Short mmCIF file of C-alpha atoms in Angstrom, two decimals:
data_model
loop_
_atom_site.label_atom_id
_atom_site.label_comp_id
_atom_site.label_asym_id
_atom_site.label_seq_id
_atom_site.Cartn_x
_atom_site.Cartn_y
_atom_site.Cartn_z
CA UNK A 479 0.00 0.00 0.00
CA UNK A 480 1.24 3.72 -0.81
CA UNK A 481 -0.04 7.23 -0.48
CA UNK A 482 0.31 9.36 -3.53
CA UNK A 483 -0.05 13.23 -3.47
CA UNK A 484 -0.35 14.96 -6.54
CA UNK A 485 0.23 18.46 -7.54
CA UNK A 486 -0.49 19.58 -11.04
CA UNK A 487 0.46 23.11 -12.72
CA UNK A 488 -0.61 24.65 -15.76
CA UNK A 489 1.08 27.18 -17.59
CA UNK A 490 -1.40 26.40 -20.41
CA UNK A 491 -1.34 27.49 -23.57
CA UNK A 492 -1.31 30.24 -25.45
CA UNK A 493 -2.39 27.43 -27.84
CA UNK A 494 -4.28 24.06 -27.73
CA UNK A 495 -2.44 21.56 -29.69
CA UNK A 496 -3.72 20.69 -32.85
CA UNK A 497 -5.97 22.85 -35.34
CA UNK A 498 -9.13 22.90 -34.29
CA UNK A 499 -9.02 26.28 -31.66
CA UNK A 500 -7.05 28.69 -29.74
CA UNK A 501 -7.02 29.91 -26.26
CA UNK A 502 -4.45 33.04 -27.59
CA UNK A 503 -1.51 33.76 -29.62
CA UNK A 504 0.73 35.30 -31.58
CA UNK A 505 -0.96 35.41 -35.15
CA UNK A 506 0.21 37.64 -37.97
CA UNK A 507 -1.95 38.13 -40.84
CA UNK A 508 -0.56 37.88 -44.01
CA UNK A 509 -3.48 38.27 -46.71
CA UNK A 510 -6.92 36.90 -46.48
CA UNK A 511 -6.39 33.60 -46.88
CA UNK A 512 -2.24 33.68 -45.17
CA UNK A 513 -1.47 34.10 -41.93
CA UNK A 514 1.33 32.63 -39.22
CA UNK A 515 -0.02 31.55 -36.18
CA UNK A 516 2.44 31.02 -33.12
CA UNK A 517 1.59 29.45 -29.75
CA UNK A 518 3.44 27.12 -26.98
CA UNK A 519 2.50 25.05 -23.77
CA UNK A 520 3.97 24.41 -21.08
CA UNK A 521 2.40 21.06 -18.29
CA UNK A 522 4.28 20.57 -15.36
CA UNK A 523 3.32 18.22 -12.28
CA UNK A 524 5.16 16.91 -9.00
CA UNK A 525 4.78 13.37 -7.20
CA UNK A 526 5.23 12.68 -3.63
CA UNK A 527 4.83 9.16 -2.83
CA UNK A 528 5.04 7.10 0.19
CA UNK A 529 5.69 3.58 -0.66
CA UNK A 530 8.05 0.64 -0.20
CA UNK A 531 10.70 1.49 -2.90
CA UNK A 532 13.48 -0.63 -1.17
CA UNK A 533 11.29 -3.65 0.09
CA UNK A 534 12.23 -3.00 3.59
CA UNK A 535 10.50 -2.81 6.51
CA UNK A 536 8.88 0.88 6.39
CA UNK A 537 7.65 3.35 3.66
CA UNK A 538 10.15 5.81 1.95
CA UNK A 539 9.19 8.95 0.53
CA UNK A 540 10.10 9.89 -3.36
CA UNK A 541 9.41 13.20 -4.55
CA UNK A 542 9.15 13.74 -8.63
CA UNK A 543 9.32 16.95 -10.76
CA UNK A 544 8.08 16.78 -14.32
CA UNK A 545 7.77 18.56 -17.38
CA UNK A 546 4.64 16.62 -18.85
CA UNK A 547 4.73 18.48 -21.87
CA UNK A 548 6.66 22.06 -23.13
CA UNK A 549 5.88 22.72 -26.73
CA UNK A 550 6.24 25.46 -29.28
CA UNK A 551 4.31 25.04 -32.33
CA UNK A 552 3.87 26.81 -35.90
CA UNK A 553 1.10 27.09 -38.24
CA UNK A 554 0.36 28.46 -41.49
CA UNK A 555 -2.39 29.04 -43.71
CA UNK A 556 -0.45 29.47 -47.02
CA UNK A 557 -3.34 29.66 -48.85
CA UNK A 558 -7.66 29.07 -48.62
CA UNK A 559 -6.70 25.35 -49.64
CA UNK A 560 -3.36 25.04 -47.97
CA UNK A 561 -1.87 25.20 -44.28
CA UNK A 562 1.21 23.27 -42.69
CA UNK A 563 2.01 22.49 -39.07
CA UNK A 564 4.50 21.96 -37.31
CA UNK A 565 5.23 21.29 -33.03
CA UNK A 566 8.01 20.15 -30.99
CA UNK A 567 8.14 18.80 -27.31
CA UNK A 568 10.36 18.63 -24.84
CA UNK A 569 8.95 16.26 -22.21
CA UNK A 570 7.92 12.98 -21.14
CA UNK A 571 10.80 11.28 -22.34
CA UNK A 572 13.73 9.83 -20.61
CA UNK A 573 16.04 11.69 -22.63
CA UNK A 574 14.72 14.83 -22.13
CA UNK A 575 15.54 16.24 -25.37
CA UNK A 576 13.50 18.01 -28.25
CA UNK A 577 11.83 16.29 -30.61
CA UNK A 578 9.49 17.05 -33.58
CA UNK A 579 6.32 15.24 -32.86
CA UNK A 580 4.18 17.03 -35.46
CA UNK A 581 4.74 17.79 -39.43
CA UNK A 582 2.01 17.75 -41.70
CA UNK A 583 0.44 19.40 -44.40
CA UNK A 584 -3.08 19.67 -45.13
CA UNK A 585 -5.12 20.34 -48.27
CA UNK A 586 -8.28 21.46 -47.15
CA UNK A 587 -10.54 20.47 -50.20
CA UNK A 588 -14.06 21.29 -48.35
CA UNK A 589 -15.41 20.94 -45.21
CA UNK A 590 -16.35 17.09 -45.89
CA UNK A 591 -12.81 16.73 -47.47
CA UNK A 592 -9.31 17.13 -45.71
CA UNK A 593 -6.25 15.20 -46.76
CA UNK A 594 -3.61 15.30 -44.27
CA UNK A 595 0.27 13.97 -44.86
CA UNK A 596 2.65 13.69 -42.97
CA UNK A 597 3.49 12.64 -39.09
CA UNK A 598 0.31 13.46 -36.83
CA UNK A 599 -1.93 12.25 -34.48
CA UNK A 600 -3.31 8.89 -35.19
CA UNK A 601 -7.20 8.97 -35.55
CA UNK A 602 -8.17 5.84 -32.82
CA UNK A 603 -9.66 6.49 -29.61
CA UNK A 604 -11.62 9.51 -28.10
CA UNK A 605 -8.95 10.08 -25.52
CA UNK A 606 -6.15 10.01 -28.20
CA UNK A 607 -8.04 12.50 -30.23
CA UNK A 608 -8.19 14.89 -27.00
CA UNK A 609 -6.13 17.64 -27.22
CA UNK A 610 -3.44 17.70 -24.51
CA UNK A 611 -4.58 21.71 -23.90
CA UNK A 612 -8.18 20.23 -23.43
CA UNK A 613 -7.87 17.38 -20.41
CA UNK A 614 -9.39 17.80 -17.12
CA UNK A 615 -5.97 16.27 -16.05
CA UNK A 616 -2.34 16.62 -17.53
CA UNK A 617 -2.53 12.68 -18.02
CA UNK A 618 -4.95 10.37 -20.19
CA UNK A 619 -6.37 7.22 -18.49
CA UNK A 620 -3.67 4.32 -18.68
CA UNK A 621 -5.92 2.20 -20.81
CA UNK A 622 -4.74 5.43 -23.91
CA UNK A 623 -1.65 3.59 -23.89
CA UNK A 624 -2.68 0.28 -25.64
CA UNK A 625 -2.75 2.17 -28.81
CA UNK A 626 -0.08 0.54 -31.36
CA UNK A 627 2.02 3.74 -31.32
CA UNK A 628 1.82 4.24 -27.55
CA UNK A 629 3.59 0.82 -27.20
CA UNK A 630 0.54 -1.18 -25.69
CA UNK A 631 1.42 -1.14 -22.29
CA UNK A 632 -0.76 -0.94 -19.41
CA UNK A 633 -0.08 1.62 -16.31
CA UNK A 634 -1.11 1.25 -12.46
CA UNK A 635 -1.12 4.90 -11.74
CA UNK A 636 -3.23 7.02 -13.87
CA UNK A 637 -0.52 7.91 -16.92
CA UNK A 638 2.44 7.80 -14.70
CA UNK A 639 3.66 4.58 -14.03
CA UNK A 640 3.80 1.40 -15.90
CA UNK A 641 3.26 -2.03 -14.87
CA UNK A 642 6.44 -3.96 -15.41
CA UNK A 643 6.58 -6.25 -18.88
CA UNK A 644 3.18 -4.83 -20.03
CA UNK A 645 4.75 -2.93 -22.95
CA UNK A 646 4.73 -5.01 -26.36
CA UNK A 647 7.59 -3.23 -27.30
CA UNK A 648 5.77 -1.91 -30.59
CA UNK A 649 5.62 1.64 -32.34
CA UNK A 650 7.49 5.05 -30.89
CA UNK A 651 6.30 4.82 -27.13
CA UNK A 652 8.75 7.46 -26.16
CA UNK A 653 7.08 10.30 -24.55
CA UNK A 654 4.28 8.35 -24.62
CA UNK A 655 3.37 9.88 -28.33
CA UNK A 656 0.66 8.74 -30.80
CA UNK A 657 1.68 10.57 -33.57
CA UNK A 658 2.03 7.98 -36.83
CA UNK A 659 3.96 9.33 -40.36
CA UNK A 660 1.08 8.95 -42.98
CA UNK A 661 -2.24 10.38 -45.09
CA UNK A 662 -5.45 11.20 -43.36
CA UNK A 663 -8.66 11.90 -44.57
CA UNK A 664 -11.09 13.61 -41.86
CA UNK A 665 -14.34 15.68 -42.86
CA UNK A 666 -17.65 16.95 -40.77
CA UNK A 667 -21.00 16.81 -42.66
CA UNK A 668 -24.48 17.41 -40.80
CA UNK A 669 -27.88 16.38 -41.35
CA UNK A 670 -30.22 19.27 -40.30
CA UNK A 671 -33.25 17.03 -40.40
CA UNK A 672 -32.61 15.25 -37.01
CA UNK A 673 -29.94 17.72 -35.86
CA UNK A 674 -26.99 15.21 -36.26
CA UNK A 675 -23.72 15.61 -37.07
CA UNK A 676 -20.94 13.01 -39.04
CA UNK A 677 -17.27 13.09 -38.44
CA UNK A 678 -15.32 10.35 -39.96
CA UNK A 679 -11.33 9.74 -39.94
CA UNK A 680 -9.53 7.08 -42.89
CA UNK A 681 -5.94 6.71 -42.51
CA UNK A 682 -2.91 4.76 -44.09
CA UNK A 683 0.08 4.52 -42.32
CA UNK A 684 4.04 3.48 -41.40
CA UNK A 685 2.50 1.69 -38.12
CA UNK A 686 5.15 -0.53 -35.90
CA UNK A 687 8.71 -1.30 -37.82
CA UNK A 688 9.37 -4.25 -35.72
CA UNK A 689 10.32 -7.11 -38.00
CA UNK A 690 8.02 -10.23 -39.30
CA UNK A 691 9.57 -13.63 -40.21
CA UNK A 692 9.28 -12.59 -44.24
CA UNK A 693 10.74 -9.16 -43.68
CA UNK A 694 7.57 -7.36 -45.55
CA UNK A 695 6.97 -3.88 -44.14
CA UNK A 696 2.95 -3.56 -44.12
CA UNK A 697 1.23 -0.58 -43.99
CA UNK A 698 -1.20 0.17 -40.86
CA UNK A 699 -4.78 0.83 -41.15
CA UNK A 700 -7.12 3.44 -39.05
CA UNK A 701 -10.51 4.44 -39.52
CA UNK A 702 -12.96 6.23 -36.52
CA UNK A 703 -16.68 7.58 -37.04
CA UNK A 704 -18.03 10.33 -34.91
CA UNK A 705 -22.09 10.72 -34.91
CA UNK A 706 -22.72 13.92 -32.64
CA UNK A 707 -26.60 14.58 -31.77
CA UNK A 708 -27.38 18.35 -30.98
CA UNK A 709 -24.52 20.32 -31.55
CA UNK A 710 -21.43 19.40 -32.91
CA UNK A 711 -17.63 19.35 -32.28
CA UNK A 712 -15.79 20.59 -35.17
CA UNK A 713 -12.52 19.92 -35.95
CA UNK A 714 -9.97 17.13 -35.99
CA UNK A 715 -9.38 17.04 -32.29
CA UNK A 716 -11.88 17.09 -29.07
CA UNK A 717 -11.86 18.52 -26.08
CA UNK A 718 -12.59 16.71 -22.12
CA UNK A 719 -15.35 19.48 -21.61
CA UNK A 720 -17.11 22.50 -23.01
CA UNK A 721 -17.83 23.72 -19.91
CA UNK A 722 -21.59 24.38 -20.85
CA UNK A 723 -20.93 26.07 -23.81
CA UNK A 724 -22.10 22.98 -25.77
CA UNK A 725 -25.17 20.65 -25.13
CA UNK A 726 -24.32 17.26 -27.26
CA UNK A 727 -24.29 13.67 -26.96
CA UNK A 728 -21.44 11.57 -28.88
CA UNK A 729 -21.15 8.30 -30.04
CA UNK A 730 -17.82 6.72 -31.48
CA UNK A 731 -16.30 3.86 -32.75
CA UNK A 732 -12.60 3.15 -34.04
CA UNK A 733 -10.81 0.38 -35.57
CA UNK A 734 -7.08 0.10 -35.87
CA UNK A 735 -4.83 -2.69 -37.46
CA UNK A 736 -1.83 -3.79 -38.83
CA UNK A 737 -0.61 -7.29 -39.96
CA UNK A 738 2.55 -8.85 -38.91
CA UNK A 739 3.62 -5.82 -36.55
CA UNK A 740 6.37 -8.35 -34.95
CA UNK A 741 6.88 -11.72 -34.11
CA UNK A 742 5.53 -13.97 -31.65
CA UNK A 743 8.18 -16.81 -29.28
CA UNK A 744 8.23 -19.95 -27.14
CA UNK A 745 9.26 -20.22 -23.91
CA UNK A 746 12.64 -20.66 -24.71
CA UNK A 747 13.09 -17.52 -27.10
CA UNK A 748 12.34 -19.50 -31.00
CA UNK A 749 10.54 -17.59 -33.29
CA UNK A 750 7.31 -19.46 -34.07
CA UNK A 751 5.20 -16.39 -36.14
CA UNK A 752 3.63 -13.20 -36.89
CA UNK A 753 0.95 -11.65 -34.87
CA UNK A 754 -1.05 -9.11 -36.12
CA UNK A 755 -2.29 -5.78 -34.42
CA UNK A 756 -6.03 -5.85 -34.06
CA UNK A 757 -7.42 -2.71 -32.04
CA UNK A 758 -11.03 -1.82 -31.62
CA UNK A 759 -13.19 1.15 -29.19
CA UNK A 760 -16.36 2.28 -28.80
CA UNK A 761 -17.03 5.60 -26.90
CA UNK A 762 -19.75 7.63 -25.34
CA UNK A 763 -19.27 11.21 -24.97
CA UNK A 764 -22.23 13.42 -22.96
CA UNK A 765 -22.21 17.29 -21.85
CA UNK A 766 -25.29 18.67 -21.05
CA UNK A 767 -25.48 22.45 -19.70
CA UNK A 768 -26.94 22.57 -16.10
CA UNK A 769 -27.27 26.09 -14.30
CA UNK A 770 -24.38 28.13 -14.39
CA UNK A 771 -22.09 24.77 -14.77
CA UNK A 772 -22.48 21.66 -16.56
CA UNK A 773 -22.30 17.84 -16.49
CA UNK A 774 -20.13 15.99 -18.84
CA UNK A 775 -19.16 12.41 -18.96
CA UNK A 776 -17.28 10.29 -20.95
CA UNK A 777 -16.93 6.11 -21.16
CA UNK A 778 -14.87 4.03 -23.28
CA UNK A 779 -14.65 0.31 -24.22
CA UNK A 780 -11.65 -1.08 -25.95
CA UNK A 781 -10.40 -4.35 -27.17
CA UNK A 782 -6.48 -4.89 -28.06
CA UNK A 783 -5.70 -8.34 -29.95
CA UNK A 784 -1.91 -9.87 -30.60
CA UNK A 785 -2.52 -13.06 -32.06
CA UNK A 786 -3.80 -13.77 -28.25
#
């Protein structure tokens, strides 16, 4: 048994991550359709903990300071049909060091139509698809992390600590990332007649590079659907709460796979075959204005599969 205390601060944002909104900025207008937009965050948290971290008799304290997250991000509308962006972090990695964990470009044919290349976030789960500027808490729910490119591991604390040999060992699990180098189509349509709303995700892309037994490097396949009743949430990325501002009622459902993602052994270390990466979630999303405040909640179901 251990006590954990907790202590969370937020120099948030003059910028939620992705493209979908803006707390504030630095944005310089270039024409009509051009403009620069500028914006960082910065997530910091410390960890006391009692516990028994020598496995003697008696509980030791361990204190923990750490940058969750400190990015500086850049995007551009180059034209009405074009915009590019770009973020680093420095954070949540061992290493410590800065790392580019968005590039993309994206044509923005229409509203139902937006093809996006290039390294960004993979389109799988609700949580995954919640902007890091936009959680109630600076950490995601440990069951985020069975996503391919979070390494499917499972954690015992919230986000910050991971139960020993859960991690597969599969995609770029440092920092705890879910970004994926590939093409994404994404688009929002609504159907005025019953006040619905459609938002639907397709994506091809590099997936785990572990090796298979025949060497072939396949490609991994996403694909999420968004039905929204009431009023909708635009944009590629969600948000934990709207704080009232919305009244809506979402219903999801994502599928995620790639074949031979690495290779499967006996109990004595021989290579016996390929498993595939089969990943599946539904999710219910709810915020309903009430008073001066609001209620939101939000449930999840999801179903990893290596080959059992």
């Amino acid at each position: 048994m251990k006590k954990v205390f907790i202590v969370t601060f937020l120099a948030t944002s003059l910028i939620l991550t992705g493209i979908n909104r803006a707390d504030a900025g630095a944005k310089i207008k270039i024409s009509d359709d051009s403009d620069i937009d500028l914006g960082f965050r910065l997530q910091t948290y410390f960890i006391q903990t009692d516990g028994d971290i020598d496995n003697n008799p008696g509980f030791e304290t361990e204190n923990t300071l750490t940058v969750r997250r400190a990015r500086l991000r850049l995007g551009a509308n180059v034209t009405k049909w074009v915009s590019i962006f770009l973020q680093t972090d420095l954070g949540g990695s061992e290493t410590n060091s800065v790392r580019m964990i968005d590039a993309f470009i994206k044509l923005k044919v229409d509203e139902k139509l937006n093809i996006i290349a290039g390294q960004n976030v993979a389109p799988v789960t609700r949580q995954n698809l919640t902007s890091s500027g936009g959680l109630l808490t600076i950490e995601r729910p440990g069951i985020s992390d069975k996503v391919l490119t979070r390494g499917t591991k499972a954690n015992k604390q919230f986000g910050t600590e991971t139960l020993e040999d859960t991690s597969a060992g599969l995609g770029s699990t440092a920092g705890r990332t879910n970004r994926d180098l590939g093409v994404t189509l994404f688009g929002l349509t609504s159907i005025p007649d019953n006040n619905s709303h459609i938002k639907y995700y397709l994506g091809v892309y590099e997936g785990s590079d572990k090796q298979s037994l025949t060497g072939d490097d396949s490609e991994r396949f996403t694909g999420r659907l968004q039905l929204n009743f009431i009023d909708p949430e635009p944009g590629y990325f969600n948000i934990a709460t709207y704080l009232g501002q919305k009244k809506t009622i979402g219903i999801g459902a994502s599928y995620d796979y790639q074949e031979n993602v690495t290779v499967s052994t006996d109990g004595i270390g021989t290579v016996t075959g390929n498993v595939d990466y089969s990943f599946y979630t539904f999710d219910l999303f709810l915020e309903l204005p009430l008073g001066d405040g609001s209620i939101t909640l939000e449930g999840g179901y999801e179903n990893l599969d290596l080959d059992d």
